[in-house]
Amino acid sequence: MAGFFENLSLGCHVAFSVANLAYCFIGVFIGTLIGVLPGIGPIGAISMLLPVTFGISPASAIIMLAGIYYGAQYGGSTTSILVNIPGEVTSVVTCLDGYQMARQGRAGPALGIAAFGSFIAGTIGTIILMFVAKPLSELGLRFGPSEYFSLIILALALLSYLSHGSIIKAIIVAILGISLSQIGIDAVTARVRFTFGILELQDGLGLVPVVMGLFGVGEVLINLEESLNIEVFQARIKGLLPSVRDWADSIGAIIRGSFLGFFLGILPGGGAIIATFASYALEKKLSKHPEKFGTGVIEGVAGPESANNAASSGAFIPLFTLGFPSNAITALLLGALMIHGVQAGPSFMDKHPDIFWGTVISMYIGNAMLVILNLPLIGLWVKILKIPYRILFPLLLLLCIIGSYSINNSKFDVLIMVIFGVIGYVFRKIDYELSPLVIAFVLGPILETSLRQSLLISGGDIFVFFKRPISVACLAIALTVLLLPVILRGSRRLREKIT
């Protein structure tokens, strides 16, 4: 227990430094702004700001980038309630009742409960993170190369299963991500591979140009051909503080959404998205008046908004304790740690307590900052929503170009960014999700290293993955997840033939 309080003291020392308070504020402010603006996600924002973090400490970098992540969950509710357009994918469900509340003159309570619910959920999620991370890290110390290989296979299988659309498409994109991660010099044999004689590719593809292209340039291109006619709710927003009745109706939904969101946020793939829909469905099921959902009930805002913010805390569990990301955003955070020479995993809390505990304490601070930002600055966010996209998107492209070039002062990185921008655009047009590509690209080297280490230790015995209980369990679950759609489809056809 003494060690716990020592770590808390260390975290407070790191998080409450003037520099890190500033980075936390910058992160949550940018996150809120990104969440408010439809069509611009936290993935693109984090990829654009990755080069900025190279000159600061790892703790400051993760504090700022994490602030963008959970800050975007706050900002997305503003657009959903006032415009009926989700600023974030995780805010889709908020549109159902939030916009209806705005139409009934209750935009203030809807925005207020979204902010307070997110604050409570973020706090609960952070507390759980503090107590769950250490036991999971100790469990992770039992993992050898074969367990890591099987665990990554399981993560990619779950990611493919939980992705939107076709599982086959998600698997194809994940395989492409792993293939791209193999470009460069082989770490074991020092042989050059897949470079096609291009000298700049010997160091491999840079994470920043690839992600900036896929999510920055690709997002701009796809949005340029979609005319977003944003009609902001014009009535005067008043009564941002929820009434006692509002709190009575919402507090149960907030608590349930917080715990549900945290644990679903751990899942690879769309954990936060699943959490919001699950929370909404749960509240509707428990309600005495389920028929009123969709007509402007405050529980329909409180539950999902709490769930998506708690899910962002849950996503840090596999990142910090096992060293693998559960979504594209935490994949970027893992990439940022790698760029700073920090290895996430079971020993992360012991080797880098300043980063872990500094980030955890900064989440408390950041959630408090977000409440202060979201309620008084609603008028500012409304004005920002009116910025013409013909002005906004060229600025985003400029930031992408500057960010890619500034890493190595290389025109080649800009070219890579443009190429992947086109790839990102095409993949969106043909309905291929990009998150599996990014996660597989980041995890690819770890997957390959674990595979080769396992085979070297076992003398080339491929059955080494089936001799250790954790490895067997991960592979069995992965196989079940991949075969589940086929099994369900077959059983449905069988029932149809019988009937």
Short mmCIF file of C-alpha atoms in Angstrom, two decimals:
data_model
loop_
_atom_site.label_atom_id
_atom_site.label_comp_id
_atom_site.label_asym_id
_atom_site.label_seq_id
_atom_site.Cartn_x
_atom_site.Cartn_y
_atom_site.Cartn_z
CA MET A 1 0.00 0.00 0.00
CA ALA A 2 2.93 2.31 0.75
CA GLY A 3 4.19 1.74 -2.78
CA PHE A 4 0.77 2.68 -4.15
CA PHE A 5 0.81 6.06 -2.40
CA GLU A 6 4.41 6.64 -3.48
CA ASN A 7 3.32 6.07 -7.09
CA LEU A 8 0.37 8.42 -6.63
CA SER A 9 2.75 11.06 -5.28
CA LEU A 10 5.03 10.54 -8.29
CA GLY A 11 2.06 10.82 -10.64
CA CYS A 12 0.92 14.06 -9.01
CA HIS A 13 4.46 15.45 -9.25
CA VAL A 14 4.56 14.67 -13.00
CA ALA A 15 0.99 15.67 -13.87
CA PHE A 16 0.92 18.90 -11.85
CA SER A 17 4.13 20.29 -13.32
CA VAL A 18 3.48 23.52 -15.21
CA ALA A 19 4.60 22.01 -18.54
CA ASN A 20 2.40 18.92 -18.25
CA LEU A 21 -0.62 20.95 -17.11
CA ALA A 22 -0.16 22.99 -20.28
CA TYR A 23 0.17 19.88 -22.46
CA CYS A 24 -2.90 18.35 -20.82
CA PHE A 25 -4.91 21.51 -21.51
CA ILE A 26 -3.70 21.66 -25.12
CA GLY A 27 -4.66 18.01 -25.58
CA VAL A 28 -8.18 18.25 -24.17
CA PHE A 29 -8.83 21.55 -25.96
CA ILE A 30 -7.77 20.15 -29.34
CA GLY A 31 -9.67 16.93 -28.57
CA THR A 32 -12.86 18.86 -27.85
CA LEU A 33 -12.40 20.94 -31.00
CA ILE A 34 -11.81 17.83 -33.11
CA GLY A 35 -14.85 16.17 -31.56
CA VAL A 36 -17.03 19.18 -32.33
CA LEU A 37 -16.06 19.35 -36.01
CA PRO A 38 -17.78 16.57 -38.02
CA GLY A 39 -15.55 14.62 -40.38
CA ILE A 40 -12.33 15.18 -38.43
CA GLY A 41 -11.49 12.43 -35.97
CA PRO A 42 -8.97 12.06 -33.14
CA ILE A 43 -6.93 9.61 -35.24
CA GLY A 44 -6.17 12.27 -37.83
CA ALA A 45 -5.51 14.88 -35.14
CA ILE A 46 -3.11 12.64 -33.21
CA SER A 47 -1.27 11.63 -36.39
CA MET A 48 -0.82 15.31 -37.31
CA LEU A 49 0.51 16.15 -33.85
CA LEU A 50 2.85 13.16 -33.49
CA PRO A 51 5.81 15.11 -34.95
CA VAL A 52 5.23 17.85 -32.37
CA THR A 53 5.77 15.36 -29.54
CA PHE A 54 9.25 14.28 -30.69
CA GLY A 55 10.90 17.21 -28.92
CA ILE A 56 9.18 16.75 -25.55
CA SER A 57 9.40 14.08 -22.85
CA PRO A 58 7.53 10.76 -23.31
CA ALA A 59 5.27 11.54 -20.33
CA SER A 60 4.30 14.95 -21.77
CA ALA A 61 3.69 13.41 -25.20
CA ILE A 62 1.33 10.70 -23.89
CA ILE A 63 -0.46 13.16 -21.58
CA MET A 64 -1.21 15.46 -24.53
CA LEU A 65 -2.16 12.71 -27.00
CA ALA A 66 -4.32 10.94 -24.42
CA GLY A 67 -6.06 14.27 -23.77
CA ILE A 68 -6.95 14.50 -27.46
CA TYR A 69 -8.37 10.97 -27.30
CA TYR A 70 -10.76 11.34 -24.37
CA GLY A 71 -11.38 15.03 -25.14
CA ALA A 72 -12.84 14.09 -28.53
CA GLN A 73 -15.45 11.94 -26.77
CA TYR A 74 -16.69 15.10 -24.98
CA GLY A 75 -16.75 17.26 -28.10
CA GLY A 76 -18.68 14.75 -30.19
CA SER A 77 -21.77 15.17 -28.01
CA THR A 78 -22.04 18.89 -28.81
CA THR A 79 -22.42 18.27 -32.54
CA SER A 80 -24.80 15.35 -31.99
CA ILE A 81 -27.13 17.39 -29.77
CA LEU A 82 -27.09 20.70 -31.65
CA VAL A 83 -26.67 19.57 -35.28
CA ASN A 84 -27.86 15.93 -35.30
CA ILE A 85 -24.52 15.00 -36.91
CA PRO A 86 -22.17 12.90 -34.75
CA GLY A 87 -18.83 14.66 -34.39
CA GLU A 88 -17.43 11.24 -33.45
CA VAL A 89 -18.56 7.74 -34.40
CA THR A 90 -19.03 7.06 -30.70
CA SER A 91 -21.61 9.88 -30.52
CA VAL A 92 -24.00 8.37 -33.10
CA VAL A 93 -26.40 7.12 -30.43
CA THR A 94 -26.45 10.54 -28.72
CA CYS A 95 -28.18 11.98 -31.79
CA LEU A 96 -31.29 9.87 -31.12
CA ASP A 97 -32.40 11.62 -27.92
CA GLY A 98 -29.96 14.54 -27.69
CA TYR A 99 -31.21 16.32 -30.80
CA GLN A 100 -34.83 15.68 -29.83
CA MET A 101 -34.14 17.30 -26.45
CA ALA A 102 -32.68 20.32 -28.28
CA ARG A 103 -35.79 20.58 -30.44
CA GLN A 104 -37.88 20.60 -27.28
CA GLY A 105 -35.88 23.53 -25.87
CA ARG A 106 -33.78 21.32 -23.59
CA ALA A 107 -30.41 21.57 -25.37
CA GLY A 108 -28.89 22.98 -22.16
CA PRO A 109 -29.70 19.99 -19.90
CA ALA A 110 -28.67 17.59 -22.70
CA LEU A 111 -25.26 19.26 -23.07
CA GLY A 112 -24.91 19.55 -19.29
CA ILE A 113 -25.65 15.90 -18.52
CA ALA A 114 -23.35 14.83 -21.38
CA ALA A 115 -20.50 16.85 -19.85
CA PHE A 116 -21.11 15.81 -16.22
CA GLY A 117 -21.80 12.20 -17.20
CA SER A 118 -18.56 12.08 -19.17
CA PHE A 119 -16.69 13.58 -16.21
CA ILE A 120 -18.09 11.00 -13.77
CA ALA A 121 -17.44 8.15 -16.22
CA GLY A 122 -13.91 9.35 -16.94
CA THR A 123 -13.20 9.51 -13.20
CA ILE A 124 -14.62 6.03 -12.56
CA GLY A 125 -12.70 4.64 -15.53
CA THR A 126 -9.45 6.18 -14.30
CA ILE A 127 -9.94 4.77 -10.79
CA ILE A 128 -10.53 1.27 -12.19
CA LEU A 129 -7.47 1.69 -14.42
CA MET A 130 -5.33 2.46 -11.35
CA PHE A 131 -6.34 -0.71 -9.52
CA VAL A 132 -6.62 -3.14 -12.45
CA ALA A 133 -3.39 -2.28 -14.29
CA LYS A 134 -0.95 -3.75 -11.74
CA PRO A 135 -2.54 -7.24 -11.47
CA LEU A 136 -2.77 -7.46 -15.26
CA SER A 137 0.87 -6.42 -15.59
CA GLU A 138 1.86 -9.21 -13.20
CA LEU A 139 -0.18 -11.65 -15.30
CA GLY A 140 1.55 -10.34 -18.41
CA LEU A 141 4.95 -11.24 -16.92
CA ARG A 142 4.01 -14.89 -17.45
CA PHE A 143 3.81 -14.29 -21.19
CA GLY A 144 6.62 -15.62 -23.34
CA PRO A 145 7.10 -15.21 -27.11
CA SER A 146 4.54 -17.91 -27.95
CA GLU A 147 1.89 -16.30 -25.70
CA TYR A 148 2.52 -12.89 -27.26
CA PHE A 149 2.19 -14.33 -30.76
CA SER A 150 -1.10 -16.03 -29.91
CA LEU A 151 -2.38 -12.96 -28.06
CA ILE A 152 -1.75 -10.72 -31.08
CA ILE A 153 -3.49 -13.27 -33.33
CA LEU A 154 -6.45 -13.16 -30.92
CA ALA A 155 -6.45 -9.35 -30.91
CA LEU A 156 -6.45 -9.21 -34.72
CA ALA A 157 -9.22 -11.83 -34.89
CA LEU A 158 -11.39 -9.87 -32.43
CA LEU A 159 -10.61 -6.68 -34.32
CA SER A 160 -11.76 -8.27 -37.59
CA TYR A 161 -14.91 -9.67 -35.98
CA LEU A 162 -15.90 -6.41 -34.26
CA SER A 163 -15.08 -4.19 -37.24
CA HIS A 164 -17.91 -2.66 -39.24
CA GLY A 165 -18.77 -4.56 -42.39
CA SER A 166 -17.23 -7.72 -43.79
CA ILE A 167 -14.87 -9.82 -41.68
CA ILE A 168 -13.09 -10.93 -44.86
CA LYS A 169 -12.37 -7.30 -45.74
CA ALA A 170 -11.05 -6.62 -42.24
CA ILE A 171 -8.75 -9.67 -42.43
CA ILE A 172 -7.45 -8.56 -45.85
CA VAL A 173 -6.70 -5.08 -44.51
CA ALA A 174 -4.96 -6.53 -41.43
CA ILE A 175 -2.78 -8.78 -43.61
CA LEU A 176 -1.88 -5.74 -45.70
CA GLY A 177 -0.87 -3.88 -42.53
CA ILE A 178 1.38 -6.76 -41.42
CA SER A 179 2.93 -6.93 -44.91
CA LEU A 180 3.70 -3.20 -44.94
CA SER A 181 5.37 -3.50 -41.52
CA GLN A 182 7.89 -5.98 -42.98
CA ILE A 183 9.40 -3.43 -45.39
CA GLY A 184 13.02 -2.53 -44.57
CA ILE A 185 15.95 -4.35 -42.99
CA ASP A 186 15.27 -7.69 -41.34
CA ALA A 187 16.10 -7.34 -37.63
CA VAL A 188 17.45 -10.93 -37.43
CA THR A 189 19.34 -11.47 -40.70
CA ALA A 190 20.03 -7.78 -41.53
CA ARG A 191 18.88 -8.43 -45.09
CA VAL A 192 17.01 -5.77 -47.03
CA ARG A 193 13.52 -6.86 -48.02
CA PHE A 194 10.59 -5.47 -50.02
CA THR A 195 12.32 -2.15 -50.77
CA PHE A 196 12.47 -2.61 -54.58
CA GLY A 197 15.83 -0.86 -54.64
CA ILE A 198 14.48 2.34 -53.04
CA LEU A 199 17.08 3.51 -50.53
CA GLU A 200 14.60 5.49 -48.40
CA LEU A 201 12.60 2.32 -47.67
CA GLN A 202 15.48 0.54 -45.96
CA ASP A 203 14.40 2.03 -42.62
CA GLY A 204 10.85 0.90 -43.29
CA LEU A 205 7.68 2.94 -43.71
CA GLY A 206 7.29 5.67 -41.11
CA LEU A 207 4.21 5.44 -38.91
CA VAL A 208 3.48 9.17 -39.09
CA PRO A 209 3.38 9.56 -42.92
CA VAL A 210 1.32 6.38 -43.25
CA VAL A 211 -1.27 7.37 -40.64
CA MET A 212 -1.36 11.01 -41.74
CA GLY A 213 -2.10 9.83 -45.26
CA LEU A 214 -4.74 7.29 -44.31
CA PHE A 215 -6.63 9.38 -41.77
CA GLY A 216 -5.58 12.96 -42.52
CA VAL A 217 -5.40 13.29 -46.30
CA GLY A 218 -7.88 10.43 -46.84
CA GLU A 219 -10.41 12.07 -44.51
CA VAL A 220 -10.10 15.40 -46.29
CA LEU A 221 -10.55 13.83 -49.74
CA ILE A 222 -13.61 11.85 -48.72
CA ASN A 223 -15.23 14.86 -47.04
CA LEU A 224 -14.57 17.19 -49.97
CA GLU A 225 -16.96 15.20 -52.15
CA GLU A 226 -19.62 15.10 -49.44
CA SER A 227 -21.44 18.39 -48.99
CA LEU A 228 -22.17 18.66 -45.27
CA ASN A 229 -25.06 21.08 -44.87
CA ILE A 230 -24.67 21.93 -41.19
CA GLU A 231 -27.72 23.59 -39.68
CA VAL A 232 -26.88 24.50 -36.10
CA PHE A 233 -29.78 24.55 -33.64
CA GLN A 234 -30.60 28.24 -33.43
CA ALA A 235 -32.57 28.53 -30.19
CA ARG A 236 -30.86 30.15 -27.23
CA ILE A 237 -29.12 27.52 -25.12
CA LYS A 238 -29.99 27.93 -21.45
CA GLY A 239 -30.10 25.88 -18.27
CA LEU A 240 -26.84 23.97 -18.74
CA LEU A 241 -27.01 22.66 -15.17
CA PRO A 242 -29.34 19.60 -15.08
CA SER A 243 -32.23 19.76 -12.61
CA VAL A 244 -32.68 17.42 -9.64
CA ARG A 245 -35.19 15.43 -11.73
CA ASP A 246 -32.66 15.17 -14.56
CA TRP A 247 -30.03 13.88 -12.15
CA ALA A 248 -32.48 11.37 -10.66
CA ASP A 249 -33.30 10.05 -14.14
CA SER A 250 -29.66 9.96 -15.25
CA ILE A 251 -27.45 8.89 -12.35
CA GLY A 252 -28.21 5.18 -12.76
CA ALA A 253 -27.52 5.35 -16.50
CA ILE A 254 -24.24 7.19 -15.84
CA ILE A 255 -23.00 4.58 -13.33
CA ARG A 256 -24.04 1.62 -15.50
CA GLY A 257 -22.60 3.23 -18.63
CA SER A 258 -19.31 3.92 -16.84
CA PHE A 259 -18.67 0.30 -15.83
CA LEU A 260 -20.05 -1.16 -19.08
CA GLY A 261 -18.01 1.26 -21.18
CA PHE A 262 -14.76 0.63 -19.32
CA PHE A 263 -14.79 -3.14 -19.73
CA LEU A 264 -16.05 -3.07 -23.33
CA GLY A 265 -13.37 -0.46 -24.11
CA ILE A 266 -10.72 -3.11 -23.43
CA LEU A 267 -11.94 -5.15 -26.42
CA PRO A 268 -9.95 -4.80 -29.65
CA GLY A 269 -11.83 -3.01 -32.40
CA GLY A 270 -14.82 -0.77 -31.82
CA GLY A 271 -15.07 -1.22 -28.05
CA ALA A 272 -16.25 2.36 -27.46
CA ILE A 273 -18.78 2.17 -30.30
CA ILE A 274 -20.15 -1.13 -29.01
CA ALA A 275 -20.28 0.34 -25.50
CA THR A 276 -22.50 3.27 -26.55
CA PHE A 277 -25.00 1.03 -28.35
CA ALA A 278 -24.93 -1.50 -25.49
CA SER A 279 -25.52 1.26 -22.93
CA TYR A 280 -28.45 2.68 -24.91
CA ALA A 281 -29.99 -0.79 -25.31
CA LEU A 282 -29.51 -1.52 -21.59
CA GLU A 283 -31.17 1.73 -20.51
CA LYS A 284 -34.07 1.12 -22.87
CA LYS A 285 -34.46 -2.40 -21.48
CA LEU A 286 -34.43 -1.21 -17.86
CA SER A 287 -36.69 1.80 -18.45
CA LYS A 288 -40.30 1.80 -17.31
CA HIS A 289 -41.11 3.76 -20.47
CA PRO A 290 -38.98 2.23 -23.28
CA GLU A 291 -41.32 3.64 -25.92
CA LYS A 292 -40.13 7.17 -25.05
CA PHE A 293 -36.54 6.46 -26.13
CA GLY A 294 -35.82 8.37 -29.33
CA THR A 295 -38.23 11.15 -28.38
CA GLY A 296 -35.86 13.07 -26.07
CA VAL A 297 -35.27 11.20 -22.80
CA ILE A 298 -32.21 12.30 -20.87
CA GLU A 299 -31.15 8.71 -20.03
CA GLY A 300 -30.58 8.18 -23.76
CA VAL A 301 -27.90 10.88 -23.61
CA ALA A 302 -26.40 10.16 -20.18
CA GLY A 303 -25.78 6.41 -20.64
CA PRO A 304 -24.02 6.39 -24.05
CA GLU A 305 -21.99 9.54 -23.31
CA SER A 306 -20.76 8.00 -20.07
CA ALA A 307 -19.99 4.71 -21.81
CA ASN A 308 -17.87 6.22 -24.59
CA ASN A 309 -15.74 8.23 -22.17
CA ALA A 310 -15.20 5.29 -19.82
CA ALA A 311 -14.27 3.15 -22.84
CA SER A 312 -11.41 5.51 -23.64
CA SER A 313 -9.99 4.77 -20.16
CA GLY A 314 -10.48 1.02 -20.65
CA ALA A 315 -8.51 1.13 -23.90
CA PHE A 316 -5.36 2.00 -21.94
CA ILE A 317 -5.44 -1.34 -20.08
CA PRO A 318 -4.09 -3.57 -22.90
CA LEU A 319 -1.81 -0.76 -24.10
CA PHE A 320 -0.01 -0.24 -20.80
CA THR A 321 -0.15 -3.76 -19.32
CA LEU A 322 0.41 -5.99 -22.38
CA GLY A 323 1.86 -3.60 -24.92
CA PHE A 324 -0.71 -4.00 -27.66
CA PRO A 325 -3.38 -1.52 -28.76
CA SER A 326 -7.13 -2.17 -28.78
CA ASN A 327 -7.92 0.45 -31.44
CA ALA A 328 -6.26 2.71 -34.00
CA ILE A 329 -5.82 5.58 -31.53
CA THR A 330 -4.01 3.48 -28.92
CA ALA A 331 -1.94 2.06 -31.80
CA LEU A 332 -0.74 5.61 -32.43
CA LEU A 333 -0.02 6.05 -28.72
CA LEU A 334 2.00 2.81 -28.81
CA GLY A 335 3.84 4.18 -31.84
CA ALA A 336 4.55 7.42 -29.97
CA LEU A 337 6.02 5.42 -27.06
CA MET A 338 8.18 3.39 -29.47
CA ILE A 339 9.44 6.57 -31.14
CA HIS A 340 10.53 7.78 -27.70
CA GLY A 341 12.27 4.45 -27.04
CA VAL A 342 9.72 3.33 -24.44
CA GLN A 343 8.46 -0.26 -24.54
CA ALA A 344 4.90 -0.75 -23.30
CA GLY A 345 4.13 -4.10 -21.72
CA PRO A 346 4.10 -6.01 -18.41
CA SER A 347 7.19 -4.22 -17.08
CA PHE A 348 6.02 -0.77 -18.21
CA MET A 349 4.68 0.28 -14.78
CA ASP A 350 7.94 -0.70 -13.07
CA LYS A 351 10.35 0.74 -15.65
CA HIS A 352 8.40 3.91 -16.47
CA PRO A 353 6.21 4.73 -13.44
CA ASP A 354 6.45 8.44 -14.25
CA ILE A 355 4.72 7.94 -17.60
CA PHE A 356 2.02 5.57 -16.31
CA TRP A 357 1.11 7.40 -13.11
CA GLY A 358 1.61 10.83 -14.69
CA THR A 359 -0.85 9.88 -17.44
CA VAL A 360 -3.37 8.44 -14.96
CA ILE A 361 -3.35 11.56 -12.74
CA SER A 362 -3.51 13.78 -15.83
CA MET A 363 -6.77 12.02 -16.75
CA TYR A 364 -8.35 13.31 -13.53
CA ILE A 365 -7.09 16.79 -14.32
CA GLY A 366 -8.09 16.55 -17.98
CA ASN A 367 -11.65 15.45 -17.16
CA ALA A 368 -12.03 18.42 -14.81
CA MET A 369 -10.67 20.74 -17.52
CA LEU A 370 -13.17 19.30 -20.00
CA VAL A 371 -16.16 20.14 -17.81
CA ILE A 372 -14.86 23.71 -17.51
CA LEU A 373 -14.26 23.89 -21.27
CA ASN A 374 -17.49 22.29 -22.44
CA LEU A 375 -20.10 24.16 -20.44
CA PRO A 376 -18.99 27.84 -20.64
CA LEU A 377 -17.65 27.59 -24.20
CA ILE A 378 -20.75 26.12 -25.86
CA GLY A 379 -21.22 29.41 -27.73
CA LEU A 380 -17.68 29.19 -29.11
CA TRP A 381 -18.18 25.61 -30.30
CA VAL A 382 -21.38 26.66 -32.07
CA LYS A 383 -19.47 29.40 -33.93
CA ILE A 384 -16.68 26.95 -34.86
CA LEU A 385 -19.31 24.64 -36.35
CA LYS A 386 -20.08 27.40 -38.86
CA ILE A 387 -16.52 27.53 -40.29
CA PRO A 388 -16.76 26.74 -44.03
CA TYR A 389 -15.05 23.46 -44.93
CA ARG A 390 -13.43 25.10 -47.96
CA ILE A 391 -11.31 27.03 -45.44
CA LEU A 392 -10.82 24.24 -42.91
CA PHE A 393 -9.67 21.40 -45.18
CA PRO A 394 -6.79 23.23 -46.94
CA LEU A 395 -5.43 24.08 -43.48
CA LEU A 396 -5.58 20.41 -42.50
CA LEU A 397 -3.73 19.40 -45.68
CA LEU A 398 -1.06 21.99 -44.96
CA LEU A 399 -0.61 20.63 -41.44
CA CYS A 400 -0.27 17.09 -42.83
CA ILE A 401 2.42 18.15 -45.30
CA ILE A 402 4.38 20.12 -42.70
CA GLY A 403 4.10 17.28 -40.18
CA SER A 404 5.29 14.59 -42.60
CA TYR A 405 8.19 16.68 -43.92
CA SER A 406 9.38 17.86 -40.51
CA ILE A 407 10.12 14.34 -39.17
CA ASN A 408 13.17 13.68 -41.37
CA ASN A 409 13.13 16.81 -43.57
CA SER A 410 12.35 14.37 -46.37
CA LYS A 411 10.24 14.88 -49.48
CA PHE A 412 9.95 11.10 -49.68
CA ASP A 413 7.88 11.06 -46.47
CA VAL A 414 5.50 13.59 -48.03
CA LEU A 415 5.23 11.33 -51.09
CA ILE A 416 4.44 8.35 -48.83
CA MET A 417 1.78 10.43 -47.10
CA VAL A 418 0.16 11.35 -50.43
CA ILE A 419 0.21 7.73 -51.62
CA PHE A 420 -1.44 6.51 -48.44
CA GLY A 421 -3.89 9.41 -48.61
CA VAL A 422 -5.08 8.06 -51.96
CA ILE A 423 -5.15 4.51 -50.53
CA GLY A 424 -7.19 5.74 -47.57
CA TYR A 425 -9.63 7.49 -49.91
CA VAL A 426 -10.03 4.42 -52.14
CA PHE A 427 -10.47 2.08 -49.18
CA ARG A 428 -13.23 4.27 -47.79
CA LYS A 429 -14.96 4.34 -51.16
CA ILE A 430 -14.95 0.54 -51.41
CA ASP A 431 -15.96 0.18 -47.73
CA TYR A 432 -12.73 -1.20 -46.27
CA GLU A 433 -12.11 -0.15 -42.66
CA LEU A 434 -8.67 1.31 -41.98
CA SER A 435 -8.30 0.65 -38.24
CA PRO A 436 -7.20 -3.01 -38.71
CA LEU A 437 -4.49 -1.82 -41.11
CA VAL A 438 -2.99 0.63 -38.60
CA ILE A 439 -3.14 -1.78 -35.67
CA ALA A 440 -1.63 -4.61 -37.74
CA PHE A 441 1.05 -2.22 -39.05
CA VAL A 442 2.07 -1.34 -35.48
CA LEU A 443 1.81 -4.91 -34.17
CA GLY A 444 3.42 -6.53 -37.23
CA PRO A 445 7.05 -6.31 -36.01
CA ILE A 446 6.05 -7.61 -32.54
CA LEU A 447 4.12 -10.48 -34.17
CA GLU A 448 7.08 -11.42 -36.38
CA THR A 449 9.61 -11.19 -33.53
CA SER A 450 7.44 -13.34 -31.25
CA LEU A 451 6.99 -15.95 -33.99
CA ARG A 452 10.69 -16.18 -34.76
CA GLN A 453 11.74 -16.22 -31.11
CA SER A 454 9.28 -19.02 -30.40
CA LEU A 455 10.57 -21.11 -33.29
CA LEU A 456 14.21 -20.46 -32.36
CA ILE A 457 13.61 -21.49 -28.73
CA SER A 458 11.71 -24.63 -29.76
CA GLY A 459 14.18 -25.60 -32.47
CA GLY A 460 11.65 -25.02 -35.23
CA ASP A 461 8.79 -26.95 -33.57
CA ILE A 462 5.58 -25.34 -34.83
CA PHE A 463 3.61 -27.09 -32.07
CA VAL A 464 5.25 -24.86 -29.46
CA PHE A 465 2.16 -22.63 -29.70
CA PHE A 466 -0.04 -25.55 -28.60
CA LYS A 467 2.06 -26.63 -25.61
CA ARG A 468 1.41 -23.63 -23.34
CA PRO A 469 -2.09 -23.13 -21.84
CA ILE A 470 -2.38 -19.35 -22.40
CA SER A 471 -1.23 -19.68 -26.00
CA VAL A 472 -3.66 -22.53 -26.72
CA ALA A 473 -6.55 -20.60 -25.13
CA CYS A 474 -5.83 -17.47 -27.21
CA LEU A 475 -5.61 -19.45 -30.47
CA ALA A 476 -8.78 -21.41 -29.66
CA ILE A 477 -10.74 -18.22 -28.96
CA ALA A 478 -9.35 -16.60 -32.13
CA LEU A 479 -10.40 -19.59 -34.24
CA THR A 480 -13.86 -19.59 -32.65
CA VAL A 481 -14.28 -15.86 -33.32
CA LEU A 482 -13.31 -16.24 -36.99
CA LEU A 483 -15.57 -19.30 -37.51
CA LEU A 484 -18.52 -17.90 -35.55
CA PRO A 485 -20.14 -16.06 -38.51
CA VAL A 486 -19.92 -19.23 -40.63
CA ILE A 487 -21.42 -21.33 -37.82
CA LEU A 488 -24.25 -18.84 -37.23
CA ARG A 489 -24.99 -18.59 -40.95
CA GLY A 490 -25.06 -22.39 -41.26
CA SER A 491 -27.37 -22.83 -38.27
CA ARG A 492 -29.72 -20.14 -39.61
CA ARG A 493 -29.96 -21.88 -42.98
CA LEU A 494 -30.56 -25.20 -41.23
CA ARG A 495 -33.42 -23.71 -39.20
CA GLU A 496 -34.92 -22.22 -42.37
CA LYS A 497 -34.87 -25.62 -44.09
CA ILE A 498 -36.46 -27.30 -41.08
CA THR A 499 -39.26 -24.73 -40.89
#
